[in-house]
Amino acid sequence: MSQRFAIVLAAGKGTRMKSERPKVLHEINGLSMIEHIFQALKKVQVDKLVTVVGHEAERVQSVLAGQCDFALQAEQLGTGHAVLQARDVLESLDGTTIVVSGDTPLLSGETLEELFTHHESSGAKGTILTAEALDPTGYGRVVRSEDGKVAYIVEHKDASEAEQRVREINTGTYIFDNRALFEALKQVGNDNAQGEYYLPDVIAILKNQGDMVDAFMMENFDEGMGVNDRVALSTASRLMTQRINEKHMLNGVTFVNPETTYIEVGVEIGPDTVIEGNVSIKGQTRIGAHCEITSGSEIIDSQIGDYVQVRSSSIESSQVGNHSDIGPMAHLRPNAQLGEYVHIGNFVEVKNAQIGDHTKAGHLSYIGDATLGRNINIGCGTTFVNFDGKKKSHTTVGDDSFIGSGVNLIAPLNIAPRSVLAAGSTIYEDVHEETLAIARSTQTNKANYWSKFNNK
């Protein structure tokens, strides 16, 4: 197999996006549009990849650093001119080059592999990736001769009535013999209304000099979709979500309402897990098998074990062990590390804390900057007081301890195993093993007070 090269066009401003962010860096399901293209290209194993940058070049380069070569298009003078900027990297090489736009995030690696295979076996110097559109309005048409070969490409505005009835459209992705591409680019002119150098002119040049030009029609029209504004961005996100969710369903995950469930690209989910509607799972999250994630939950960059239940809760950058349950309305903030069979109940917040197996915090508590052992009971309204206004300090609670309701633990603090902390206590000194700690103010009862209180 000959070498494979890729040129990704990412120099445009994307005026219709009405954004300070470069168009290709707008995100769909956790990745920028151009990163989706890179993921697809990795599947076809290109030997050299060149990204043509222009508007906000430094921002695009920072996202793709170390993944490709870059070529600068200082002035945006058309797609042909953009591809020509890659000549210093590719012009002298033998192989096959795909040219793809950085704003076509739905293209899959499978489709690109089919395109490469078709081109390499056809003997063509250039191949157009096409699709059949139900409504081709606005797209360039690919017109074929009677023998099925590509005759020419015509833009919608220039098409005759007969040509406008053609439903095979040009997706804007091309594949070429590399040397033939750069030789033809030297002949592309800018004698048009925009004064720009257009890449589709290469197809006509190859045809005119007697080279074979072919077209490959992909099955899914949506893959060729270009994103030029926020409406198209929303449509692409919906289609990508559908693709991702279907992949998980085929792998054994149940979605109660997949239309309202948002999953990002890097997420892994084990079989027999059930995910309700209005759930968002983002970043590099892994969810194990036989889990239940109920409506209203959000999980970001976290590792969830098997047989875990998350009920209407938020989890970010945390780890949850097997058979644990979270929520409802709980919040695991970054670096919460829960063992197995841990219970974190309603309105409990955990941050930067390690919690051992079988420990339970039922409701209305804050656990921060702490290490908790196994089989501990955390009573309602318990607060780990970790911040003195200048620095945060750590609390350690040993195995089998019992913490009553309404306890304040003022760090730094060490509670030894099998300690009992009485309800309503404010604990500020270490507690030794198997000790009961009580720290309450003296209670005073005043008789016959109600009438005075009621007459205030």
CSV table of C-alpha atoms in Angstrom, one decimal:
chain,number,residue,atom,x,y,z
A,1,MET,CA,0.0,0.0,0.0
A,2,SER,CA,1.3,3.5,-0.9
A,3,GLN,CA,1.8,6.1,1.7
A,4,ARG,CA,-1.2,8.0,2.9
A,5,PHE,CA,-1.2,11.8,3.6
A,6,ALA,CA,-3.9,14.2,4.9
A,7,ILE,CA,-4.5,17.9,4.6
A,8,VAL,CA,-7.0,19.4,7.0
A,9,LEU,CA,-8.3,22.8,6.2
A,10,ALA,CA,-8.6,25.0,9.3
A,11,ALA,CA,-7.7,28.5,8.3
A,12,GLY,CA,-11.1,30.1,7.9
A,13,LYS,CA,-12.6,32.6,10.4
A,14,GLY,CA,-16.2,31.2,10.3
A,15,THR,CA,-17.9,34.5,10.3
A,16,ARG,CA,-21.4,33.0,10.5
A,17,MET,CA,-20.6,31.4,13.8
A,18,LYS,CA,-20.5,34.9,15.3
A,19,SER,CA,-17.8,33.9,17.8
A,20,GLU,CA,-14.4,34.9,19.0
A,21,ARG,CA,-13.5,31.3,18.9
A,22,PRO,CA,-12.1,29.8,15.6
A,23,LYS,CA,-14.9,27.8,13.9
A,24,VAL,CA,-13.0,24.5,14.0
A,25,LEU,CA,-12.6,24.7,17.8
A,26,HIS,CA,-16.3,24.8,18.6
A,27,GLU,CA,-17.0,21.6,20.4
A,28,ILE,CA,-19.4,18.7,19.7
A,29,ASN,CA,-19.7,16.0,22.5
A,30,GLY,CA,-16.5,16.9,24.3
A,31,LEU,CA,-14.1,17.4,21.3
A,32,SER,CA,-13.6,20.3,19.0
A,33,MET,CA,-14.7,19.7,15.4
A,34,ILE,CA,-11.2,19.4,14.2
A,35,GLU,CA,-10.3,16.9,16.9
A,36,HIS,CA,-13.2,14.7,15.6
A,37,ILE,CA,-11.6,14.9,12.2
A,38,PHE,CA,-8.2,13.8,13.7
A,39,GLN,CA,-9.9,10.9,15.4
A,40,ALA,CA,-11.3,9.7,12.1
A,41,LEU,CA,-8.0,10.1,10.3
A,42,LYS,CA,-6.2,8.1,13.0
A,43,LYS,CA,-8.3,5.1,12.0
A,44,VAL,CA,-7.0,5.3,8.4
A,45,GLN,CA,-3.4,5.5,9.6
A,46,VAL,CA,-2.1,8.4,7.6
A,47,ASP,CA,1.7,8.7,7.4
A,48,LYS,CA,1.8,12.5,7.4
A,49,LEU,CA,-0.9,15.0,8.4
A,50,VAL,CA,-0.8,18.7,7.6
A,51,THR,CA,-3.2,21.2,9.1
A,52,VAL,CA,-3.6,24.5,7.2
A,53,VAL,CA,-4.1,27.3,9.8
A,54,GLY,CA,-4.8,31.0,9.3
A,55,HIS,CA,-7.3,32.8,11.5
A,56,GLU,CA,-6.3,32.5,15.2
A,57,ALA,CA,-3.6,30.1,14.1
A,58,GLU,CA,-2.0,29.9,17.5
A,59,ARG,CA,-5.2,28.8,19.2
A,60,VAL,CA,-5.7,26.0,16.7
A,61,GLN,CA,-2.0,24.9,16.9
A,62,SER,CA,-2.2,24.7,20.7
A,63,VAL,CA,-5.1,22.3,20.5
A,64,LEU,CA,-3.3,20.1,17.9
A,65,ALA,CA,0.3,20.4,19.2
A,66,GLY,CA,2.4,17.3,18.5
A,67,GLN,CA,-0.2,15.7,16.3
A,68,CYS,CA,0.6,17.1,12.9
A,69,ASP,CA,2.6,19.5,10.8
A,70,PHE,CA,1.2,23.0,10.2
A,71,ALA,CA,1.1,25.2,7.2
A,72,LEU,CA,0.1,28.9,7.4
A,73,GLN,CA,-2.4,30.5,5.0
A,74,ALA,CA,-1.8,34.1,5.8
A,75,GLU,CA,-4.6,35.3,3.5
A,76,GLN,CA,-7.7,33.3,3.0
A,77,LEU,CA,-7.8,33.1,-0.8
A,78,GLY,CA,-9.8,29.9,-1.3
A,79,THR,CA,-9.6,26.2,-0.7
A,80,GLY,CA,-7.1,25.6,-3.6
A,81,HIS,CA,-4.8,28.3,-2.2
A,82,ALA,CA,-5.1,26.7,1.3
A,83,VAL,CA,-4.1,23.2,0.0
A,84,LEU,CA,-1.1,24.8,-1.8
A,85,GLN,CA,0.3,26.0,1.5
A,86,ALA,CA,1.1,22.4,2.3
A,87,ARG,CA,3.5,22.0,-0.6
A,88,ASP,CA,6.7,22.4,1.4
A,89,VAL,CA,5.7,19.4,3.5
A,90,LEU,CA,4.1,17.1,0.9
A,91,GLU,CA,4.8,18.2,-2.7
A,92,SER,CA,7.9,15.9,-3.3
A,93,LEU,CA,6.3,12.8,-1.8
A,94,ASP,CA,4.7,9.8,-3.6
A,95,GLY,CA,1.4,8.6,-2.2
A,96,THR,CA,-2.3,9.4,-1.8
A,97,THR,CA,-3.6,12.6,-0.1
A,98,ILE,CA,-7.0,13.2,1.3
A,99,VAL,CA,-8.2,16.8,1.7
A,100,VAL,CA,-10.8,17.4,4.3
A,101,SER,CA,-12.4,20.4,6.0
A,102,GLY,CA,-12.0,20.9,9.7
A,103,ASP,CA,-15.7,21.8,10.0
A,104,THR,CA,-17.0,18.3,9.0
A,105,PRO,CA,-16.9,16.6,12.4
A,106,LEU,CA,-19.3,13.8,11.5
A,107,LEU,CA,-17.0,12.0,9.0
A,108,SER,CA,-16.2,8.6,10.4
A,109,GLY,CA,-12.9,6.7,10.1
A,110,GLU,CA,-14.9,3.8,8.5
A,111,THR,CA,-16.1,6.1,5.6
A,112,LEU,CA,-12.6,7.6,5.1
A,113,GLU,CA,-11.1,4.1,4.9
A,114,GLU,CA,-13.7,3.1,2.3
A,115,LEU,CA,-12.8,6.2,0.4
A,116,PHE,CA,-9.1,5.4,0.4
A,117,THR,CA,-9.7,1.8,-0.6
A,118,HIS,CA,-11.9,2.8,-3.5
A,119,HIS,CA,-9.5,5.4,-4.8
A,120,GLU,CA,-6.4,3.2,-4.4
A,121,SER,CA,-8.1,0.4,-6.4
A,122,SER,CA,-9.6,2.6,-9.1
A,123,GLY,CA,-6.5,4.0,-10.7
A,124,ALA,CA,-8.0,7.5,-10.5
A,125,LYS,CA,-5.8,10.6,-10.0
A,126,GLY,CA,-8.6,12.2,-8.1
A,127,THR,CA,-11.7,11.0,-6.3
A,128,ILE,CA,-14.6,13.1,-4.9
A,129,LEU,CA,-16.5,12.0,-1.7
A,130,THR,CA,-20.2,12.3,-2.6
A,131,ALA,CA,-23.5,11.7,-1.0
A,132,GLU,CA,-27.1,11.5,-2.1
A,133,ALA,CA,-29.2,14.4,-0.7
A,134,LEU,CA,-33.0,14.4,-0.4
A,135,ASP,CA,-32.8,18.1,-0.9
A,136,PRO,CA,-29.6,19.1,-2.7
A,137,THR,CA,-30.3,22.8,-2.7
A,138,GLY,CA,-27.2,24.8,-2.2
A,139,TYR,CA,-24.8,21.9,-2.8
A,140,GLY,CA,-22.5,21.5,-5.8
A,141,ARG,CA,-23.7,18.6,-8.0
A,142,VAL,CA,-21.6,15.8,-9.3
A,143,VAL,CA,-22.7,15.1,-12.9
A,144,ARG,CA,-21.8,11.7,-14.3
A,145,SER,CA,-21.6,10.6,-18.0
A,146,GLU,CA,-23.6,7.8,-19.4
A,147,ASP,CA,-21.0,5.2,-18.5
A,148,GLY,CA,-21.2,6.3,-14.8
A,149,LYS,CA,-17.9,8.2,-14.8
A,150,VAL,CA,-17.6,11.7,-13.3
A,151,ALA,CA,-18.1,14.3,-16.0
A,152,TYR,CA,-17.9,17.5,-14.0
A,153,ILE,CA,-18.9,19.3,-10.8
A,154,VAL,CA,-21.3,22.3,-11.1
A,155,GLU,CA,-22.2,24.7,-8.3
A,156,HIS,CA,-25.9,25.1,-7.4
A,157,LYS,CA,-26.0,28.7,-8.6
A,158,ASP,CA,-24.5,27.8,-11.9
A,159,ALA,CA,-26.5,24.6,-12.5
A,160,SER,CA,-29.1,24.2,-15.2
A,161,GLU,CA,-32.6,23.0,-14.4
A,162,ALA,CA,-31.6,19.5,-15.4
A,163,GLU,CA,-28.4,19.7,-13.3
A,164,GLN,CA,-30.3,20.9,-10.3
A,165,ARG,CA,-32.4,17.7,-10.3
A,166,VAL,CA,-29.2,15.7,-9.7
A,167,ARG,CA,-29.1,14.5,-6.1
A,168,GLU,CA,-25.5,13.4,-5.9
A,169,ILE,CA,-23.7,16.2,-4.1
A,170,ASN,CA,-20.1,17.1,-3.6
A,171,THR,CA,-19.2,16.9,0.2
A,172,GLY,CA,-16.0,18.9,-0.2
A,173,THR,CA,-13.8,16.0,0.7
A,174,TYR,CA,-11.3,14.8,-1.9
A,175,ILE,CA,-8.6,12.3,-2.4
A,176,PHE,CA,-5.8,12.6,-4.9
A,177,ASP,CA,-2.5,11.2,-6.2
A,178,ASN,CA,-0.3,13.5,-4.2
A,179,ARG,CA,2.1,14.6,-7.1
A,180,ALA,CA,-0.9,15.1,-9.4
A,181,LEU,CA,-2.6,17.2,-6.8
A,182,PHE,CA,0.3,19.7,-6.5
A,183,GLU,CA,1.0,19.8,-10.2
A,184,ALA,CA,-2.7,20.7,-10.9
A,185,LEU,CA,-2.8,23.3,-8.1
A,186,LYS,CA,-0.1,25.3,-10.0
A,187,GLN,CA,-2.7,25.6,-12.8
A,188,VAL,CA,-5.6,26.8,-10.7
A,189,GLY,CA,-6.6,30.4,-11.4
A,190,ASN,CA,-8.7,32.9,-9.6
A,191,ASP,CA,-10.8,34.2,-12.5
A,192,ASN,CA,-14.1,34.1,-10.6
A,193,ALA,CA,-16.4,36.4,-8.8
A,194,GLN,CA,-14.6,35.9,-5.5
A,195,GLY,CA,-11.1,36.2,-6.9
A,196,GLU,CA,-10.2,33.0,-5.1
A,197,TYR,CA,-8.5,29.7,-5.9
A,198,TYR,CA,-10.9,26.8,-5.7
A,199,LEU,CA,-9.9,23.2,-5.0
A,200,PRO,CA,-12.7,21.7,-7.2
A,201,ASP,CA,-10.9,23.3,-10.2
A,202,VAL,CA,-8.3,20.6,-9.7
A,203,ILE,CA,-10.9,18.0,-10.8
A,204,ALA,CA,-11.5,19.8,-14.0
A,205,ILE,CA,-7.8,20.2,-14.7
A,206,LEU,CA,-7.2,16.5,-14.2
A,207,LYS,CA,-10.1,15.7,-16.5
A,208,ASN,CA,-8.9,18.0,-19.2
A,209,GLN,CA,-5.4,16.5,-19.2
A,210,GLY,CA,-6.8,13.0,-19.7
A,211,ASP,CA,-6.5,11.7,-16.1
A,212,MET,CA,-9.2,9.6,-14.6
A,213,VAL,CA,-11.4,11.2,-12.0
A,214,ASP,CA,-13.8,9.1,-9.9
A,215,ALA,CA,-16.4,9.6,-7.2
A,216,PHE,CA,-17.3,7.5,-4.1
A,217,MET,CA,-20.8,7.9,-2.7
A,218,MET,CA,-21.0,7.3,1.0
A,219,GLU,CA,-24.1,5.7,2.5
A,220,ASN,CA,-24.8,8.3,5.2
A,221,PHE,CA,-25.5,11.8,3.9
A,222,ASP,CA,-25.2,13.3,7.4
A,223,GLU,CA,-21.5,12.4,7.6
A,224,GLY,CA,-20.6,15.0,5.0
A,225,MET,CA,-22.4,17.8,6.9
A,226,GLY,CA,-20.4,21.0,7.2
A,227,VAL,CA,-20.9,23.2,10.2
A,228,ASN,CA,-21.0,26.9,9.4
A,229,ASP,CA,-23.3,28.4,12.1
A,230,ARG,CA,-24.8,27.6,15.5
A,231,VAL,CA,-27.9,26.0,14.0
A,232,ALA,CA,-25.7,23.5,12.1
A,233,LEU,CA,-23.6,23.0,15.2
A,234,SER,CA,-26.7,22.0,17.2
A,235,THR,CA,-27.7,19.6,14.4
A,236,ALA,CA,-24.3,18.0,14.3
A,237,SER,CA,-24.3,17.6,18.1
A,238,ARG,CA,-27.7,15.9,17.9
A,239,LEU,CA,-26.4,13.5,15.2
A,240,MET,CA,-23.2,12.8,17.1
A,241,THR,CA,-25.1,12.1,20.3
A,242,GLN,CA,-27.4,9.7,18.4
A,243,ARG,CA,-24.3,7.9,17.0
A,244,ILE,CA,-22.6,7.7,20.4
A,245,ASN,CA,-25.7,6.5,22.2
A,246,GLU,CA,-26.4,3.8,19.6
A,247,LYS,CA,-22.9,2.5,20.0
A,248,HIS,CA,-23.4,2.1,23.7
A,249,MET,CA,-26.8,0.5,23.2
A,250,LEU,CA,-25.3,-2.0,20.8
A,251,ASN,CA,-22.7,-2.8,23.5
A,252,GLY,CA,-25.4,-3.7,26.1
A,253,VAL,CA,-26.3,-0.3,27.7
A,254,THR,CA,-30.0,0.6,28.3
A,255,PHE,CA,-31.1,4.1,27.6
A,256,VAL,CA,-34.5,5.0,29.0
A,257,ASN,CA,-34.8,8.1,26.9
A,258,PRO,CA,-31.7,8.4,24.6
A,259,GLU,CA,-32.9,11.6,22.9
A,260,THR,CA,-32.3,13.5,26.2
A,261,THR,CA,-29.1,11.7,27.3
A,262,TYR,CA,-25.9,13.4,26.5
A,263,ILE,CA,-22.7,11.3,26.3
A,264,GLU,CA,-19.3,12.6,25.2
A,265,VAL,CA,-16.9,10.8,23.0
A,266,GLY,CA,-14.4,9.5,25.6
A,267,VAL,CA,-17.0,7.9,27.8
A,268,GLU,CA,-16.9,4.1,28.5
A,269,ILE,CA,-20.0,2.3,29.9
A,270,GLY,CA,-20.2,-1.4,30.9
A,271,PRO,CA,-23.1,-3.8,29.9
A,272,ASP,CA,-26.4,-4.0,31.7
A,273,THR,CA,-26.0,-0.4,33.0
A,274,VAL,CA,-29.3,1.6,32.8
A,275,ILE,CA,-29.2,5.3,32.1
A,276,GLU,CA,-32.3,7.4,32.4
A,277,GLY,CA,-33.1,10.6,30.5
A,278,ASN,CA,-31.7,14.0,31.3
A,279,VAL,CA,-28.3,12.5,32.2
A,280,SER,CA,-25.0,14.0,31.1
A,281,ILE,CA,-21.8,12.0,31.1
A,282,LYS,CA,-18.7,13.9,30.1
A,283,GLY,CA,-14.9,13.8,29.7
A,284,GLN,CA,-12.9,10.7,30.4
A,285,THR,CA,-15.5,8.9,32.4
A,286,ARG,CA,-15.7,5.1,32.8
A,287,ILE,CA,-18.9,3.6,34.2
A,288,GLY,CA,-18.9,-0.1,35.1
A,289,ALA,CA,-21.5,-2.8,34.5
A,290,HIS,CA,-24.9,-3.2,36.1
A,291,CYS,CA,-25.0,0.4,37.2
A,292,GLU,CA,-28.1,2.7,37.4
A,293,ILE,CA,-27.8,6.4,36.6
A,294,THR,CA,-31.0,8.2,37.2
A,295,SER,CA,-32.5,11.4,35.8
A,296,GLY,CA,-30.7,14.7,36.6
A,297,SER,CA,-27.3,13.2,37.1
A,298,GLU,CA,-24.0,14.6,35.7
A,299,ILE,CA,-20.8,12.7,35.8
A,300,ILE,CA,-17.5,14.3,34.6
A,301,ASP,CA,-14.0,12.7,34.3
A,302,SER,CA,-14.8,10.0,36.9
A,303,GLN,CA,-14.4,6.3,37.4
A,304,ILE,CA,-17.5,4.4,38.5
A,305,GLY,CA,-17.3,0.8,39.5
A,306,ASP,CA,-19.8,-2.0,39.0
A,307,TYR,CA,-23.3,-2.2,40.5
A,308,VAL,CA,-23.2,1.5,41.5
A,309,GLN,CA,-26.4,3.6,41.8
A,310,VAL,CA,-26.2,7.3,41.1
A,311,ARG,CA,-29.5,9.1,41.8
A,312,SER,CA,-29.9,12.7,40.6
A,313,SER,CA,-26.4,13.7,41.7
A,314,SER,CA,-23.2,15.4,40.4
A,315,ILE,CA,-19.9,13.6,40.3
A,316,GLU,CA,-16.7,15.3,39.0
A,317,SER,CA,-13.1,13.9,38.9
A,318,SER,CA,-13.9,11.2,41.5
A,319,GLN,CA,-13.8,7.5,42.0
A,320,VAL,CA,-16.7,5.3,43.2
A,321,GLY,CA,-16.1,1.7,44.2
A,322,ASN,CA,-18.3,-1.3,43.4
A,323,HIS,CA,-21.8,-1.6,45.0
A,324,SER,CA,-21.8,2.0,46.3
A,325,ASP,CA,-24.7,4.4,46.0
A,326,ILE,CA,-24.8,8.1,45.6
A,327,GLY,CA,-27.7,10.5,46.2
A,328,PRO,CA,-30.2,11.8,45.6
A,329,MET,CA,-28.9,15.3,45.3
A,330,ALA,CA,-25.3,14.5,46.4
A,331,HIS,CA,-22.2,16.1,45.1
A,332,LEU,CA,-18.8,14.5,44.7
A,333,ARG,CA,-16.3,17.2,44.0
A,334,PRO,CA,-12.8,16.6,42.6
A,335,ASN,CA,-10.7,13.8,44.3
A,336,ALA,CA,-13.5,12.1,46.2
A,337,GLN,CA,-12.4,8.5,46.4
A,338,LEU,CA,-15.0,6.1,47.6
A,339,GLY,CA,-14.5,2.4,48.4
A,340,GLU,CA,-17.0,-0.4,48.0
A,341,TYR,CA,-20.5,-0.4,49.5
A,342,VAL,CA,-20.2,3.3,50.5
A,343,HIS,CA,-23.4,5.2,50.9
A,344,ILE,CA,-23.5,8.9,50.2
A,345,GLY,CA,-27.0,10.2,50.8
A,346,ASN,CA,-29.1,13.2,50.0
A,347,PHE,CA,-27.4,16.6,50.1
A,348,VAL,CA,-24.0,15.2,51.1
A,349,GLU,CA,-21.0,16.9,49.7
A,350,VAL,CA,-17.6,15.2,49.5
A,351,LYS,CA,-14.4,16.9,48.3
A,352,ASN,CA,-10.7,15.7,48.3
A,353,ALA,CA,-11.6,12.8,50.7
A,354,GLN,CA,-10.9,9.1,50.8
A,355,ILE,CA,-13.8,7.0,52.2
A,356,GLY,CA,-13.4,3.4,53.1
A,357,ASP,CA,-15.6,0.4,52.4
A,358,HIS,CA,-19.1,0.3,54.0
A,359,THR,CA,-18.9,3.8,55.4
A,360,LYS,CA,-22.1,5.7,55.3
A,361,ALA,CA,-23.0,9.4,55.3
A,362,GLY,CA,-26.8,9.5,55.0
A,363,HIS,CA,-27.7,13.2,54.7
A,364,LEU,CA,-26.9,16.8,54.9
A,365,SER,CA,-23.2,16.5,55.6
A,366,TYR,CA,-19.9,18.0,54.3
A,367,ILE,CA,-16.8,15.8,54.1
A,368,GLY,CA,-13.7,17.6,52.9
A,369,ASP,CA,-10.0,17.1,53.1
A,370,ALA,CA,-10.4,13.9,55.0
A,371,THR,CA,-9.4,10.2,55.2
A,372,LEU,CA,-12.2,8.0,56.5
A,373,GLY,CA,-11.7,4.3,57.3
A,374,ARG,CA,-14.1,1.4,57.0
A,375,ASN,CA,-17.5,1.0,58.5
A,376,ILE,CA,-18.0,4.5,59.8
A,377,ASN,CA,-21.3,6.1,60.4
A,378,ILE,CA,-21.5,9.9,59.6
A,379,GLY,CA,-24.6,11.4,61.3
A,380,CYS,CA,-26.9,14.0,59.8
A,381,GLY,CA,-25.5,17.5,59.6
A,382,THR,CA,-21.9,16.6,60.3
A,383,THR,CA,-19.3,19.1,59.0
A,384,PHE,CA,-15.6,18.5,58.5
A,385,VAL,CA,-14.3,22.0,59.2
A,386,ASN,CA,-11.2,22.1,57.0
A,387,PHE,CA,-10.6,25.8,56.3
A,388,ASP,CA,-9.4,28.4,58.8
A,389,GLY,CA,-9.5,31.3,56.3
A,390,LYS,CA,-5.9,30.9,55.2
A,391,LYS,CA,-5.2,27.2,54.7
A,392,LYS,CA,-7.0,23.9,54.6
A,393,SER,CA,-6.2,21.1,57.0
A,394,HIS,CA,-6.8,17.4,57.1
A,395,THR,CA,-9.0,15.1,59.3
A,396,THR,CA,-8.5,11.4,59.7
A,397,VAL,CA,-11.2,9.1,61.1
A,398,GLY,CA,-10.4,5.5,62.0
A,399,ASP,CA,-12.3,2.3,61.2
A,400,ASP,CA,-15.6,1.5,63.0
A,401,SER,CA,-16.1,5.0,64.4
A,402,PHE,CA,-19.5,6.5,65.1
A,403,ILE,CA,-20.1,10.2,64.5
A,404,GLY,CA,-23.3,11.5,65.8
A,405,SER,CA,-25.6,14.1,64.2
A,406,GLY,CA,-24.5,17.7,64.1
A,407,VAL,CA,-20.8,17.1,64.9
A,408,ASN,CA,-18.2,19.7,63.8
A,409,LEU,CA,-14.7,18.2,63.3
A,410,ILE,CA,-12.2,21.1,63.3
A,411,ALA,CA,-9.1,20.1,61.4
A,412,PRO,CA,-6.3,19.2,61.8
A,413,LEU,CA,-7.7,16.3,63.7
A,414,ASN,CA,-7.1,12.6,64.2
A,415,ILE,CA,-10.0,10.4,65.4
A,416,ALA,CA,-8.7,7.0,66.2
A,417,PRO,CA,-10.6,3.7,65.3
A,418,ARG,CA,-13.7,2.8,67.2
A,419,SER,CA,-14.3,6.3,68.6
A,420,VAL,CA,-17.7,7.6,69.4
A,421,LEU,CA,-18.4,11.3,68.9
A,422,ALA,CA,-21.5,12.5,70.7
A,423,ALA,CA,-24.2,14.4,68.7
A,424,GLY,CA,-23.9,18.1,68.7
A,425,SER,CA,-20.2,18.1,69.7
A,426,THR,CA,-17.6,20.4,68.3
A,427,ILE,CA,-14.4,18.3,68.3
A,428,TYR,CA,-11.1,20.2,68.1
A,429,GLU,CA,-8.7,17.8,69.9
A,430,ASP,CA,-7.6,14.3,68.8
A,431,VAL,CA,-9.7,11.4,70.1
A,432,HIS,CA,-8.0,8.2,71.2
A,433,GLU,CA,-9.1,4.7,70.3
A,434,GLU,CA,-12.4,3.4,71.8
A,435,THR,CA,-13.1,6.8,73.4
A,436,LEU,CA,-16.4,8.7,73.7
A,437,ALA,CA,-15.9,12.4,72.9
A,438,ILE,CA,-18.5,14.9,74.1
A,439,ALA,CA,-18.0,18.6,73.5
A,440,ARG,CA,-21.3,20.5,74.3
A,441,SER,CA,-22.0,23.8,76.1
A,442,THR,CA,-24.0,23.5,79.3
A,443,GLN,CA,-27.7,23.4,78.9
A,444,THR,CA,-29.8,25.8,81.0
A,445,ASN,CA,-33.6,25.4,81.3
A,446,LYS,CA,-35.7,28.4,82.5
A,447,ALA,CA,-39.2,27.6,83.8
A,448,ASN,CA,-42.3,29.7,83.1
A,449,TYR,CA,-40.7,31.4,80.1
A,450,TRP,CA,-43.5,31.0,77.5
A,451,SER,CA,-45.7,33.9,78.5
A,452,LYS,CA,-42.6,36.3,78.4
A,453,PHE,CA,-41.6,34.9,75.0
A,454,ASN,CA,-45.2,35.2,73.7
A,455,ASN,CA,-45.6,38.8,74.8
A,456,LYS,CA,-42.4,40.2,73.2
